[in-house]
Coordinates of C-alpha atoms in Angstrom, one line a residue:
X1 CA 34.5 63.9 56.8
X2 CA 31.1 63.4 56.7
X3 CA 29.0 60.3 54.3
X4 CA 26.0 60.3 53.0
X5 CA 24.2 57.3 53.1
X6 CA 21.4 56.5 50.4
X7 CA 18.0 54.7 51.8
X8 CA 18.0 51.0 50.9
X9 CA 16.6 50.4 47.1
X10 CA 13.6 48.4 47.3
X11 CA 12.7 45.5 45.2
X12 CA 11.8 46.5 42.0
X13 CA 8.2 45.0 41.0
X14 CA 7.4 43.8 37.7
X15 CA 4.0 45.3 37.0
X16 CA 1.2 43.3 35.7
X17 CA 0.3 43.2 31.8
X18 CA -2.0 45.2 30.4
X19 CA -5.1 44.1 30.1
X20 CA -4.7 44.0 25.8
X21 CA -2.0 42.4 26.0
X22 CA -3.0 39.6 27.9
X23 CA -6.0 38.9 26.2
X24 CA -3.6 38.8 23.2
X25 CA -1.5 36.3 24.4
X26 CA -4.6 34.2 26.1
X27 CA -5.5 34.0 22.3
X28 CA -2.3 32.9 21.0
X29 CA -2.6 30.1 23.0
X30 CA -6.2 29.4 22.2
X31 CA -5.0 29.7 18.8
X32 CA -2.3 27.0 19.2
X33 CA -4.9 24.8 21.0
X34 CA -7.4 24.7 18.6
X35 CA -5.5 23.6 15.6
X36 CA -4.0 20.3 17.9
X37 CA -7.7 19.7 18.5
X38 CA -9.0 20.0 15.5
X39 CA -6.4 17.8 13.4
X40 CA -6.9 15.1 16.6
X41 CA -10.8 15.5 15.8
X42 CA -10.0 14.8 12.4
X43 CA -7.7 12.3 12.4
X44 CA -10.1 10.3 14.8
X45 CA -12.6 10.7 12.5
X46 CA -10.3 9.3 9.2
X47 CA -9.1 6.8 11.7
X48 CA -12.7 5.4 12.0
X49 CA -13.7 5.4 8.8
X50 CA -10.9 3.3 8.0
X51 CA -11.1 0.9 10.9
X52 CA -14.9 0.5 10.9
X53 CA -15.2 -2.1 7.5
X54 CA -12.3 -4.0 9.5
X55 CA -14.3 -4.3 12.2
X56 CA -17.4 -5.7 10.5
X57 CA -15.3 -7.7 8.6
X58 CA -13.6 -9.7 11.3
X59 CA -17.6 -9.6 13.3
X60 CA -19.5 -11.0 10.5
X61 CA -16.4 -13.5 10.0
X62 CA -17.7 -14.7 13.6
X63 CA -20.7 -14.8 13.6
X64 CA -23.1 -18.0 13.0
X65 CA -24.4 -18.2 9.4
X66 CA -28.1 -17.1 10.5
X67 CA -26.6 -14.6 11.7
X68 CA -24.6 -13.5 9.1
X69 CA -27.3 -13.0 6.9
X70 CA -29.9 -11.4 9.1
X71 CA -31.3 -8.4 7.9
X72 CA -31.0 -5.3 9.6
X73 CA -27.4 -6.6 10.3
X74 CA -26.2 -7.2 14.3
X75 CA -23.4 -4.2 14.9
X76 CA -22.1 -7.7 17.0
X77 CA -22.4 -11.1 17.2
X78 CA -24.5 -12.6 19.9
X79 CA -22.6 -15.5 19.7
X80 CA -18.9 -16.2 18.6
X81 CA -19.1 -19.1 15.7
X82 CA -15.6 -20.6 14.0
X83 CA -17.7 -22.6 11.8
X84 CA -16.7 -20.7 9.1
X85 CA -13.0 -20.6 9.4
X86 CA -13.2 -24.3 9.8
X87 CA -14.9 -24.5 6.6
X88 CA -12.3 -22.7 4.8
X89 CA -10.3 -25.9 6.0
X90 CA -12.6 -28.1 4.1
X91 CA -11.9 -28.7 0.3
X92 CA -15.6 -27.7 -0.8
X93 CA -16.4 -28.1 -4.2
X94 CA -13.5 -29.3 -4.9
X95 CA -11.5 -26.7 -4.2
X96 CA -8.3 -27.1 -2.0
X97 CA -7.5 -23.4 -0.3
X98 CA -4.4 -24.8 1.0
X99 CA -3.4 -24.9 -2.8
X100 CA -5.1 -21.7 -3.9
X101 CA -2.7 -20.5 -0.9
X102 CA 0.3 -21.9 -2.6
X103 CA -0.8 -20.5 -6.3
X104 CA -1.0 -17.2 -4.6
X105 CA 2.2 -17.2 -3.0
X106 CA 3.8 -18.2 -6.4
X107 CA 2.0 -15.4 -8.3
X108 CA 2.7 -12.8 -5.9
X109 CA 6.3 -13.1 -5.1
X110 CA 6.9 -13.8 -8.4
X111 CA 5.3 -10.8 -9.7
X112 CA 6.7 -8.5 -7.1
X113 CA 10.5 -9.8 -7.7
X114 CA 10.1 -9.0 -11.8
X115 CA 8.7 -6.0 -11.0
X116 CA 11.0 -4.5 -7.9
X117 CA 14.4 -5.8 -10.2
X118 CA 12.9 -4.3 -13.6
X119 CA 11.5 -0.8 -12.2
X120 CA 14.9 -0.4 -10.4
X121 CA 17.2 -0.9 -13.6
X122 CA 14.8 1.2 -15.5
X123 CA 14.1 3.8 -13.1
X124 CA 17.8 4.5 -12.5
X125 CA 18.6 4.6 -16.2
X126 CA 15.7 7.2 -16.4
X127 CA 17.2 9.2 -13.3
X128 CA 21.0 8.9 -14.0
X129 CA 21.9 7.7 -17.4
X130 CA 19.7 10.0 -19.6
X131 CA 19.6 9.0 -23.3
X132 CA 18.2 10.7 -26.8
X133 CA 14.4 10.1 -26.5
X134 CA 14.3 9.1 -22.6
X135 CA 12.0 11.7 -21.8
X136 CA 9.6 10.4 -24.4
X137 CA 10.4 6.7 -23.5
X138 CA 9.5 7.5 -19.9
X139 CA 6.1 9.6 -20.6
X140 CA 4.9 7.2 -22.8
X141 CA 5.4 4.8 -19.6
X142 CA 3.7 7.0 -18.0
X143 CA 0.8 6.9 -20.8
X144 CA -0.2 3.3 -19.8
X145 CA -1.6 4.5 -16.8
X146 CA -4.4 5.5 -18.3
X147 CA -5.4 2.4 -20.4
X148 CA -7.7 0.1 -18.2
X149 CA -6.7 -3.7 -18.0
X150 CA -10.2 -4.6 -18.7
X151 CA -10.0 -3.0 -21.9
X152 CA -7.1 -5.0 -23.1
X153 CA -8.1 -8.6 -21.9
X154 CA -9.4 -10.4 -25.1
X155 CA -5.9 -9.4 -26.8
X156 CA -4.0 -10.3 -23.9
X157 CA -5.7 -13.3 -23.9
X158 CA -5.4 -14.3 -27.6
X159 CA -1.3 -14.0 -26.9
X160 CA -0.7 -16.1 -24.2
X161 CA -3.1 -18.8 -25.7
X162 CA -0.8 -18.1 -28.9
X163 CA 2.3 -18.7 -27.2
X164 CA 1.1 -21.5 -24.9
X165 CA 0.7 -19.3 -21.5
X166 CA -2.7 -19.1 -21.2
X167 CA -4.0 -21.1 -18.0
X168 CA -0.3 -20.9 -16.8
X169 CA 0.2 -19.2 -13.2
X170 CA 3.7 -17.7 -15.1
X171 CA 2.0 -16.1 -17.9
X172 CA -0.4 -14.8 -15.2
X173 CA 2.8 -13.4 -13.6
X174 CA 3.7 -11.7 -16.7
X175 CA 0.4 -10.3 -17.1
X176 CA 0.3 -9.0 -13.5
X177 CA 3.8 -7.5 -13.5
X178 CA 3.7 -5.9 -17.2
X179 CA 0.6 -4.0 -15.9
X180 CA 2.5 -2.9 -12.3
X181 CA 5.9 -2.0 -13.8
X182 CA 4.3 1.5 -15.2
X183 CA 3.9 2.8 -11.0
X184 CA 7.3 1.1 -10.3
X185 CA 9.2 2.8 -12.5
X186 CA 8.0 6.2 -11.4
X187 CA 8.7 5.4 -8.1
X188 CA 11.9 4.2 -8.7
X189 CA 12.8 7.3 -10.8
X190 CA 12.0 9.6 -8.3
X191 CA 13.8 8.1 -5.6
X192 CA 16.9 7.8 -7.3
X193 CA 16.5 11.5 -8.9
X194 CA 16.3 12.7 -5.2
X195 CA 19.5 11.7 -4.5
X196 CA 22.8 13.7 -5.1
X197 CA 24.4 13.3 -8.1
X198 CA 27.9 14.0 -6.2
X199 CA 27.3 10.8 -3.9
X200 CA 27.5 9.1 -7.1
X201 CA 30.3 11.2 -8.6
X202 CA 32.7 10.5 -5.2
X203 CA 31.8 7.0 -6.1
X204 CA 33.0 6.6 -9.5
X205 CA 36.0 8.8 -8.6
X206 CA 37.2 6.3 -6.2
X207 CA 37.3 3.7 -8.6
X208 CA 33.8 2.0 -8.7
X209 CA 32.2 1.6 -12.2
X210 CA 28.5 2.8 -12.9
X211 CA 26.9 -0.3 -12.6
X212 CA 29.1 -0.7 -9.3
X213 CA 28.2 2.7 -7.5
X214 CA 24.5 1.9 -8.5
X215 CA 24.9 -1.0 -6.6
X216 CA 27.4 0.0 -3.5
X217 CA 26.1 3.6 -3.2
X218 CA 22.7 4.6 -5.0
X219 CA 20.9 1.0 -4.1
X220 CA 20.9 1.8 -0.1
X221 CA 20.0 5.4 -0.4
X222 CA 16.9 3.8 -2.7
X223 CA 15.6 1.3 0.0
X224 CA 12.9 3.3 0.5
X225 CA 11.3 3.4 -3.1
X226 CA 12.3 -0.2 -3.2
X227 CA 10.3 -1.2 -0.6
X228 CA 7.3 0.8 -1.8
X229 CA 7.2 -0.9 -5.4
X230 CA 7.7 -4.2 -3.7
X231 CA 4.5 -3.6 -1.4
X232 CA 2.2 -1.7 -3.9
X233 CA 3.3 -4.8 -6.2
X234 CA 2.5 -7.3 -3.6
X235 CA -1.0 -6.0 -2.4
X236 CA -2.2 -6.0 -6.2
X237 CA -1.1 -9.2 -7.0
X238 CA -2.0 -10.8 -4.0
X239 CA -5.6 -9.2 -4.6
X240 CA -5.9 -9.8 -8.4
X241 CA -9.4 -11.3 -9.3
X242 CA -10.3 -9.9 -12.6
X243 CA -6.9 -11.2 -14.8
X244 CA -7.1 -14.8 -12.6
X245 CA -10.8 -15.3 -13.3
X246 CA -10.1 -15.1 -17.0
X247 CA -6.6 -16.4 -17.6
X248 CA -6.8 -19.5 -15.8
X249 CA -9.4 -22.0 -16.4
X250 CA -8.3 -24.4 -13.9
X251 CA -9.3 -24.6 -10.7
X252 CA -6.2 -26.8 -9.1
X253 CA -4.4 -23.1 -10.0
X254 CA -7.1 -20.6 -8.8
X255 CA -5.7 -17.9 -6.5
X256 CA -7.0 -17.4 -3.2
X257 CA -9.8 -14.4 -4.3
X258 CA -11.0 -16.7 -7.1
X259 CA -11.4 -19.4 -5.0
X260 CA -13.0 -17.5 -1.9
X261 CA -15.6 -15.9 -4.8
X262 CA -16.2 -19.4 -6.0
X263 CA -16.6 -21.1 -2.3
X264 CA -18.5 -18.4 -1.1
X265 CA -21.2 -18.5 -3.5
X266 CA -24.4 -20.8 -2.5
X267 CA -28.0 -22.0 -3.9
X268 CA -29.9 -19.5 -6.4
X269 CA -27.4 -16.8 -6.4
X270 CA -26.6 -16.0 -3.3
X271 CA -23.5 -15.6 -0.8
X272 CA -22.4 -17.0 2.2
X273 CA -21.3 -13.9 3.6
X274 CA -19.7 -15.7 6.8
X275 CA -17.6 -17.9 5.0
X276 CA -16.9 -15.1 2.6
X277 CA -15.8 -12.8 5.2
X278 CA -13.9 -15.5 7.3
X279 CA -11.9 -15.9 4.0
X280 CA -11.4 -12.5 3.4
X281 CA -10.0 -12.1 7.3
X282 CA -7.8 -14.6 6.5
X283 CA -5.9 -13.2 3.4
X284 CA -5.7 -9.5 4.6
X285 CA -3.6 -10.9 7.4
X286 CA -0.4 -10.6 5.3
X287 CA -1.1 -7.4 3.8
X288 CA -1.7 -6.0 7.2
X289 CA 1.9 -7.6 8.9
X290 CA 4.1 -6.6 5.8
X291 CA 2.7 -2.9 6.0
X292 CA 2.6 -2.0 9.8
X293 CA 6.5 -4.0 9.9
X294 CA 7.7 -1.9 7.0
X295 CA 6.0 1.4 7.1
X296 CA 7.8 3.6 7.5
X297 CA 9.8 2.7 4.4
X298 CA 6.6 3.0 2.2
X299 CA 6.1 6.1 3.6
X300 CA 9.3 8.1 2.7
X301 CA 9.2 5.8 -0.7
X302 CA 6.0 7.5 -1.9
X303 CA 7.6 11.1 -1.1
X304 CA 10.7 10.6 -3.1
X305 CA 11.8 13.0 -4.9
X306 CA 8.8 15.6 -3.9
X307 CA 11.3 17.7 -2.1
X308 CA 14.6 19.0 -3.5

């Protein structure tokens, strides 16, 4: 009995790509390259625009006041100065920032406690506990947004002078919180409309009341909005000028903008841009740290509710 034997097989060789098809996939790459390096171009650019006016705030804050007011202005200072910082130490004019400090601290947490606590009762009774006429009651909320605070000062004034609030840091805290609880409240509706109504439901089945599965369930799935309405809150009432400037009309209870404005300002009109900008360094400090340390809660606070 004869066998046949086959010659070995050789290696079979992939053959190269056409020449299409590898300029096809040579642009698909390209493609996904240039969109990574274009978003880095512009977020560079953003990125500057942003960071630049911190970074002549915190030069001019340093340099000497000559300096400071030299025109074309220095992109740096030739010489680091503290001269200004130390004068924000001094109680100038007879103003005390260490007080103006203490009256801003007051205002602002104050302000931002009313208006978390309200905006949260009110934006979950929006959200959850719909009524006859909340739709109306919540767009005419809404509606307030579009009347400027400097349009209703004089009558906002004659009322607290009428009640006996007027050149009181509380009634300034009313003021400043009546005019930030429109924004919390939509926050604070949308956060707790994006959550499931069955999280709730399971809640209440297992016993807990409504007020209690707000609390227990619907509260920690809210953190988020929460903590957004507490910082938008914050930053505008730790910045308020305008409503300060005319409410109060004592300087032992100036906040620190007021005061800064009023320190700041020297001989025929002018500014003392080093102090100014010192002072200014000084009070963005706390904005910044509370933002970068709770970011990421702002972040998905201000997109509650935009995806279902």
């Amino acid at each position: 009995m004869t066998t046949q034997t086959s010659p070995m097989a050789s290696p079979i060789s992939v053959p190269d790509a056409p020449a299409p098809i590898a300029r096809e996939q040579r642009k698909r790459r390209s493609n996904r390259i240039l969109p990574a390096s274009a978003w880095w171009i512009v977020s560079i650019c953003v990125a500057i625009l942003f960071l630049y006016p911190l970074y002549v705030l915190v030069t001019q804050s340093l340099k000497n006041p000559a300096e400071a007011v030299q025109t074309p202005p220095t992109l740096f200072p030739h010489g680091l100065s503290f001269d200004n910082f130390a004068q924000l130490g001094s109680n100038a004019g007879g103003l005390s920032l260490l007080g103006s400090l203490g009256n801003s601290l007051f205002v602002t947490l104050l302000t931002t406690a009313i208006t978390v606590v309200v905006s949260t009762l009110a934006g979950y009774a929006f959200a959850k506990l719909p009524f006859r006429g909340s739709r109306v009651a919540f767009f005419v909320t809404l509606i307030t947004f579009m009347v400027p605070f400097q349009a209703i000062i004089t009558p906002i004034y004659l009322t607290l002078k009428d009640v006996g609030l007027q050149n009181n840091l509380f009634g300034l805290t009313l003021v400043l919180a009546t005019f930030n609880l429109p924004f919390g409240i939509f926050l604070m509706r949308n956060s707790f409309a994006a959550i499931p109504a069955s999280i709730e439901e399971a809640a209440m089945i297992d016993g807990a009341s409504a007020f209690g599965a707000m609390r227990r369930v619907m509260l920690p799935n809210a953190v988020p909005g929460i903590v957004s309405t507490a910082l938008l809150t914050f930053f505008a009432a730790w910045n308020d000028f305008f409503a300060t400037l005319i409410l109060i009309t004592d300087q032992s209870k100036y906040t620190l903008p007021v005061s800064l404005g009023i320190l700041s300002a020297g001989q025929n009109n002018s500014v003392d841009w080093g102090l100014l900008e010192a002072g200014v360094a000084v009070t963005v400090i706390p904005c910044v740290v509370i933002y970068l340390v709770l970011q990421k809660y702002y972040t998905a606070g201000l997109l509650s509710g935009a995806v279902k």
